[in-house]
Amino acid sequence: MPMRKTFLEGLLHRPVTDPPPALDDPELAELGRKLDAAARRRLGRGLAIREVDAGSCNGCELEIHALNNAFHDLERFGLRFVASPRHADVLLVTGPVTKNMREALERTWRATPDPKWVVAAGDCAINGGPFAGSYACVGGVAAVVPVDLHIRGCPPTPTQLLKGLLTLIEAP
Amino acid sequence: MTGTVTHHRPWPRRMADAPGWERAAARLAAGEGTLLALWGEPDCAHMAILDEGAASPGIEVLSLACPDGRFPSVGRVHAPAIRLERAMRDLFGLEPVGLPDARPWPDHGRWGVAAPLSASPRPAPDEAPAYPFLPVEGEDLHEVPVGPVHAGIIEPGHFRFTCDGETVVRLEERLGYVHKGIEGLMRGAELDRAARLAARTSGDSTVAYGIAFARAAEAALGIEPPPRAVWLRALMAELERLANHLGDVGAICNDASFALMHAHCGILRERVLRAAMTCFGHRLMMDRVVPGGVACNLDAAGIAALRALVAEIGARFPRLADLYDRTASLLDRTVATGIVRPDLARRFGAGGHVGRASGRAFDSRRALGGYPPYDALRFEVPVLEEGDVNARVWIRIREIGQSLALVAQILDRLPDGPVRVPVAPARGEVREGMALAEAFRGEVFAWLRLDAGGRVARCHLRDPSWFQWPLLEAAIEDNIIADFPLCNKSFNCSYSGHDL
Ligand code: SF4
């Protein structure tokens, strides 16, 4: 009974999904332009994303998770999370890169086939954020693997994340 | 040297001698009192013991000076202390004499420095020695290593399973991958910077960490935050609990391949986060709790948005709970899976849904008289005895109901007035404070010492996960390895909060 009711309601109500975000952020547009147009053509409209927590406080992961909910519905854009770096086009990396995670990040990057892109999400991933200067942190993803796109925020909202990821597949 | 330390609030801190310290350890081993925290300083060890059964229930804080860098191990007689002492050794170079486990814990040999928080950190080569997992012997056994990078979007940690066919005969965890050195960064930090660090210890509990840290600082400085701020803190804490529990109920069902619950719980969780954004300007409400009060306020539109939120979840969630309860294929996975025995939960002092699903009723909002405003609010602390995945789901379901009722009460009775008082440091005086705050997964413990200039001299934050992670090892034993994700999610321990 509750199952049928829940399904029926799902059919009868309008979807909660948000309209696609406007790609109007000048900073992202600038970064997006730098991405190789040829590479973008090769990717087409599909992107397989492997998420790597390289020392995050887990706040960034919560918002990355939210990309999968019915409001943000990441998959309608052809973006999807995959379980292995070997299936991934994009590594989405969070955290200040703790020294204890450095090798795992490097190995994940090496396991990802070319062509590949690295997106550093969250203030920590940019330069260590609040954890910069710690004996235990490298301080930023770019110090370990080459980064193609930074998405700011602590944590970035799902909309900010979506905008950033979409610049990888859509010319702004 | 024994005696009470001045300026330690709200519970007293006593200096113990080695025999006194060992007596306290023996009491813990005998089940008299619960180990609440155990932490180090360059030349001192501290422990906090919760004594709920005593004539005057309270928290006892004991300190032992360790001028030679050694102290009698508590873990030698009381297993819940073992990982804490391994961390004290790695970070402060303190040697717990008699500790049965000689292996490092957060130190993976990658920092380029040994005992980074001791008085004299030593340079250490970055060579990551192999970590010796406990030996396992027996015919037909095989090992399955998992992590630190997992298949899902979760935090990093390593799990070493030893299996007999599909059945797990032992799980050993290795954590520390997300050790950020937060306690090191805290040293010498101004109060506001330290509060921001505390709020990023475990992002899913940022409000609870904010409250624990602020209350410890306020206790140290003898500051009373205004009533409206105290109520707004509780409002945010309950919204945080709602968001996490909704997310967890959905995610647990998803790990049993029941995606419908995941989708619907995900919608309700997102509604909570959007309401938080509308009301407080941040979806996770990070940095909204500050020493002295809160850095936000709630207007009429915010109150209306929260009332609508409570109404919507109140209308929709009971049916989802009903759906959970009537789906036999789901219950087949969750009932009698991953059992934590009540005696183990008690011994480890496990809080939150892990403790409460296994008969341990502790909730810091209630225990020892609770903290404001919960002492003035009506709510129940649900407790079950079964200790399985199903019980941990049901504790969350019931707590969602309680949190909805708490939000409604707070909105009805929210006092007027200012939301923040200035935080004047006690210049020229060293002050210490401690506090508990109930996060969605259990109690966060915060202890700090402010130096004569009002800066943080030392701050220790103990995540509830410290006393839950070891129980996960016990819970998975004799279950099939395919049920591990389900068990793990039903615990939902924090990696970041534990690794710090
Ligand atoms: S950017 Fe903020 S939310 Fe993300 S990991 Fe860092 S501290 Fe946490």
mmCIF file with all atom_site columns, C-alpha atoms in Angstrom, chain B residues 43-135:
data_model
loop_
_atom_site.group_PDB
_atom_site.id
_atom_site.type_symbol
_atom_site.label_atom_id
_atom_site.label_alt_id
_atom_site.label_comp_id
_atom_site.label_asym_id
_atom_site.label_entity_id
_atom_site.label_seq_id
_atom_site.pdbx_PDB_ins_code
_atom_site.Cartn_x
_atom_site.Cartn_y
_atom_site.Cartn_z
_atom_site.occupancy
_atom_site.B_iso_or_equiv
_atom_site.pdbx_formal_charge
_atom_site.auth_seq_id
_atom_site.auth_comp_id
_atom_site.auth_asym_id
_atom_site.auth_atom_id
_atom_site.pdbx_PDB_model_num
ATOM 1  C CA . ASP B 1 43  ? 54.104 16.569  29.084 1.00 0.00 ? 43  ASP B CA 1
ATOM 2  C CA . CYS B 1 44  ? 50.711 15.618  30.411 1.00 0.00 ? 44  CYS B CA 1
ATOM 3  C CA . ALA B 1 45  ? 47.923 13.076  29.894 1.00 0.00 ? 45  ALA B CA 1
ATOM 4  C CA . HIS B 1 46  ? 44.267 13.765  30.606 1.00 0.00 ? 46  HIS B CA 1
ATOM 5  C CA . MET B 1 47  ? 41.165 11.649  30.851 1.00 0.00 ? 47  MET B CA 1
ATOM 6  C CA . ALA B 1 48  ? 37.506 12.468  31.309 1.00 0.00 ? 48  ALA B CA 1
ATOM 7  C CA . ILE B 1 49  ? 35.241 9.917   32.952 1.00 0.00 ? 49  ILE B CA 1
ATOM 8  C CA . LEU B 1 50  ? 31.484 10.053  32.830 1.00 0.00 ? 50  LEU B CA 1
ATOM 9  C CA . ASP B 1 51  ? 29.931 8.819   36.036 1.00 0.00 ? 51  ASP B CA 1
ATOM 10 C CA . GLU B 1 52  ? 26.183 8.586   35.655 1.00 0.00 ? 52  GLU B CA 1
ATOM 11 C CA . GLY B 1 53  ? 25.645 6.084   38.421 1.00 0.00 ? 53  GLY B CA 1
ATOM 12 C CA . ALA B 1 54  ? 27.464 7.965   41.192 1.00 0.00 ? 54  ALA B CA 1
ATOM 13 C CA . ALA B 1 55  ? 25.728 9.665   44.107 1.00 0.00 ? 55  ALA B CA 1
ATOM 14 C CA . SER B 1 56  ? 26.427 12.981  42.409 1.00 0.00 ? 56  SER B CA 1
ATOM 15 C CA . PRO B 1 57  ? 26.510 12.177  38.676 1.00 0.00 ? 57  PRO B CA 1
ATOM 16 C CA . GLY B 1 58  ? 29.031 14.184  36.735 1.00 0.00 ? 58  GLY B CA 1
ATOM 17 C CA . ILE B 1 59  ? 32.223 14.220  34.756 1.00 0.00 ? 59  ILE B CA 1
ATOM 18 C CA . GLU B 1 60  ? 35.579 13.772  36.371 1.00 0.00 ? 60  GLU B CA 1
ATOM 19 C CA . VAL B 1 61  ? 38.675 15.073  34.634 1.00 0.00 ? 61  VAL B CA 1
ATOM 20 C CA . LEU B 1 62  ? 41.990 13.602  35.735 1.00 0.00 ? 62  LEU B CA 1
ATOM 21 C CA . SER B 1 63  ? 45.427 14.771  34.665 1.00 0.00 ? 63  SER B CA 1
ATOM 22 C CA . LEU B 1 64  ? 48.752 13.078  35.069 1.00 0.00 ? 64  LEU B CA 1
ATOM 23 C CA . ALA B 1 65  ? 51.997 14.958  34.623 1.00 0.00 ? 65  ALA B CA 1
ATOM 24 C CA . CYS B 1 66  ? 54.403 12.959  32.450 1.00 0.00 ? 66  CYS B CA 1
ATOM 25 C CA . PRO B 1 67  ? 57.767 14.736  32.742 1.00 0.00 ? 67  PRO B CA 1
ATOM 26 C CA . ASP B 1 68  ? 59.539 11.672  31.316 1.00 0.00 ? 68  ASP B CA 1
ATOM 27 C CA . GLY B 1 69  ? 56.977 11.305  28.517 1.00 0.00 ? 69  GLY B CA 1
ATOM 28 C CA . ARG B 1 70  ? 55.434 8.113   29.918 1.00 0.00 ? 70  ARG B CA 1
ATOM 29 C CA . PHE B 1 71  ? 52.140 7.287   31.575 1.00 0.00 ? 71  PHE B CA 1
ATOM 30 C CA . PRO B 1 72  ? 50.447 4.051   32.663 1.00 0.00 ? 72  PRO B CA 1
ATOM 31 C CA . SER B 1 73  ? 48.335 2.781   29.774 1.00 0.00 ? 73  SER B CA 1
ATOM 32 C CA . VAL B 1 74  ? 44.592 2.790   30.273 1.00 0.00 ? 74  VAL B CA 1
ATOM 33 C CA . GLY B 1 75  ? 44.194 0.625   27.172 1.00 0.00 ? 75  GLY B CA 1
ATOM 34 C CA . ARG B 1 76  ? 46.134 -2.122  28.915 1.00 0.00 ? 76  ARG B CA 1
ATOM 35 C CA . VAL B 1 77  ? 43.032 -2.855  30.986 1.00 0.00 ? 77  VAL B CA 1
ATOM 36 C CA . HIS B 1 78  ? 40.307 -1.002  29.069 1.00 0.00 ? 78  HIS B CA 1
ATOM 37 C CA . ALA B 1 79  ? 40.174 -1.649  25.312 1.00 0.00 ? 79  ALA B CA 1
ATOM 38 C CA . PRO B 1 80  ? 38.212 1.507   24.349 1.00 0.00 ? 80  PRO B CA 1
ATOM 39 C CA . ALA B 1 81  ? 41.335 3.524   25.229 1.00 0.00 ? 81  ALA B CA 1
ATOM 40 C CA . ILE B 1 82  ? 43.692 1.682   22.877 1.00 0.00 ? 82  ILE B CA 1
ATOM 41 C CA . ARG B 1 83  ? 43.285 3.762   19.716 1.00 0.00 ? 83  ARG B CA 1
ATOM 42 C CA . LEU B 1 84  ? 43.218 6.993   21.708 1.00 0.00 ? 84  LEU B CA 1
ATOM 43 C CA . GLU B 1 85  ? 46.549 6.083   23.280 1.00 0.00 ? 85  GLU B CA 1
ATOM 44 C CA . ARG B 1 86  ? 48.042 5.100   19.941 1.00 0.00 ? 86  ARG B CA 1
ATOM 45 C CA . ALA B 1 87  ? 47.091 8.565   18.718 1.00 0.00 ? 87  ALA B CA 1
ATOM 46 C CA . MET B 1 88  ? 48.620 10.196  21.820 1.00 0.00 ? 88  MET B CA 1
ATOM 47 C CA . ARG B 1 89  ? 51.859 8.352   21.128 1.00 0.00 ? 89  ARG B CA 1
ATOM 48 C CA . ASP B 1 90  ? 51.905 9.338   17.455 1.00 0.00 ? 90  ASP B CA 1
ATOM 49 C CA . LEU B 1 91  ? 51.046 12.994  18.042 1.00 0.00 ? 91  LEU B CA 1
ATOM 50 C CA . PHE B 1 92  ? 52.657 13.866  21.373 1.00 0.00 ? 92  PHE B CA 1
ATOM 51 C CA . GLY B 1 93  ? 55.347 11.228  21.700 1.00 0.00 ? 93  GLY B CA 1
ATOM 52 C CA . LEU B 1 94  ? 53.822 10.123  25.006 1.00 0.00 ? 94  LEU B CA 1
ATOM 53 C CA . GLU B 1 95  ? 54.459 6.465   25.747 1.00 0.00 ? 95  GLU B CA 1
ATOM 54 C CA . PRO B 1 96  ? 51.469 4.593   27.230 1.00 0.00 ? 96  PRO B CA 1
ATOM 55 C CA . VAL B 1 97  ? 53.377 2.059   29.317 1.00 0.00 ? 97  VAL B CA 1
ATOM 56 C CA . GLY B 1 98  ? 51.865 -1.396  28.920 1.00 0.00 ? 98  GLY B CA 1
ATOM 57 C CA . LEU B 1 99  ? 49.745 -0.570  25.869 1.00 0.00 ? 99  LEU B CA 1
ATOM 58 C CA . PRO B 1 100 ? 49.282 -3.912  24.111 1.00 0.00 ? 100 PRO B CA 1
ATOM 59 C CA . ASP B 1 101 ? 49.349 -2.443  20.584 1.00 0.00 ? 101 ASP B CA 1
ATOM 60 C CA . ALA B 1 102 ? 52.728 -1.081  19.478 1.00 0.00 ? 102 ALA B CA 1
ATOM 61 C CA . ARG B 1 103 ? 51.560 0.003   16.023 1.00 0.00 ? 103 ARG B CA 1
ATOM 62 C CA . PRO B 1 104 ? 51.053 3.634   15.025 1.00 0.00 ? 104 PRO B CA 1
ATOM 63 C CA . TRP B 1 105 ? 47.550 4.946   14.339 1.00 0.00 ? 105 TRP B CA 1
ATOM 64 C CA . PRO B 1 106 ? 47.199 8.356   12.626 1.00 0.00 ? 106 PRO B CA 1
ATOM 65 C CA . ASP B 1 107 ? 50.905 8.455   11.733 1.00 0.00 ? 107 ASP B CA 1
ATOM 66 C CA . HIS B 1 108 ? 51.351 6.645   8.401  1.00 0.00 ? 108 HIS B CA 1
ATOM 67 C CA . GLY B 1 109 ? 54.991 7.673   8.135  1.00 0.00 ? 109 GLY B CA 1
ATOM 68 C CA . ARG B 1 110 ? 54.143 10.466  5.705  1.00 0.00 ? 110 ARG B CA 1
ATOM 69 C CA . TRP B 1 111 ? 54.422 13.651  7.716  1.00 0.00 ? 111 TRP B CA 1
ATOM 70 C CA . GLY B 1 112 ? 58.174 14.082  7.520  1.00 0.00 ? 112 GLY B CA 1
ATOM 71 C CA . VAL B 1 113 ? 58.053 14.578  11.264 1.00 0.00 ? 113 VAL B CA 1
ATOM 72 C CA . ALA B 1 114 ? 57.487 12.337  14.262 1.00 0.00 ? 114 ALA B CA 1
ATOM 73 C CA . ALA B 1 115 ? 55.484 13.371  17.324 1.00 0.00 ? 115 ALA B CA 1
ATOM 74 C CA . PRO B 1 116 ? 54.487 16.655  15.611 1.00 0.00 ? 116 PRO B CA 1
ATOM 75 C CA . LEU B 1 117 ? 52.695 18.061  18.662 1.00 0.00 ? 117 LEU B CA 1
ATOM 76 C CA . SER B 1 118 ? 55.360 17.149  21.227 1.00 0.00 ? 118 SER B CA 1
ATOM 77 C CA . ALA B 1 119 ? 57.747 19.669  22.743 1.00 0.00 ? 119 ALA B CA 1
ATOM 78 C CA . SER B 1 120 ? 60.464 18.515  20.356 1.00 0.00 ? 120 SER B CA 1
ATOM 79 C CA . PRO B 1 121 ? 59.159 17.075  17.084 1.00 0.00 ? 121 PRO B CA 1
ATOM 80 C CA . ARG B 1 122 ? 61.769 14.967  15.321 1.00 0.00 ? 122 ARG B CA 1
ATOM 81 C CA . PRO B 1 123 ? 62.347 14.932  11.583 1.00 0.00 ? 123 PRO B CA 1
ATOM 82 C CA . ALA B 1 124 ? 61.300 11.576  10.179 1.00 0.00 ? 124 ALA B CA 1
ATOM 83 C CA . PRO B 1 125 ? 61.867 10.124  6.724  1.00 0.00 ? 125 PRO B CA 1
ATOM 84 C CA . ASP B 1 126 ? 58.813 9.953   4.459  1.00 0.00 ? 126 ASP B CA 1
ATOM 85 C CA . GLU B 1 127 ? 59.002 6.256   3.787  1.00 0.00 ? 127 GLU B CA 1
ATOM 86 C CA . ALA B 1 128 ? 55.626 4.865   4.872  1.00 0.00 ? 128 ALA B CA 1
ATOM 87 C CA . PRO B 1 129 ? 56.642 1.594   6.507  1.00 0.00 ? 129 PRO B CA 1
ATOM 88 C CA . ALA B 1 130 ? 54.333 -1.341  5.805  1.00 0.00 ? 130 ALA B CA 1
ATOM 89 C CA . TYR B 1 131 ? 51.532 -1.501  8.348  1.00 0.00 ? 131 TYR B CA 1
ATOM 90 C CA . PRO B 1 132 ? 51.395 -4.893  10.043 1.00 0.00 ? 132 PRO B CA 1
ATOM 91 C CA . PHE B 1 133 ? 47.795 -6.044  10.134 1.00 0.00 ? 133 PHE B CA 1
ATOM 92 C CA . LEU B 1 134 ? 46.977 -8.516  12.853 1.00 0.00 ? 134 LEU B CA 1
ATOM 93 C CA . PRO B 1 135 ? 47.943 -12.030 11.770 1.00 0.00 ? 135 PRO B CA 1
#
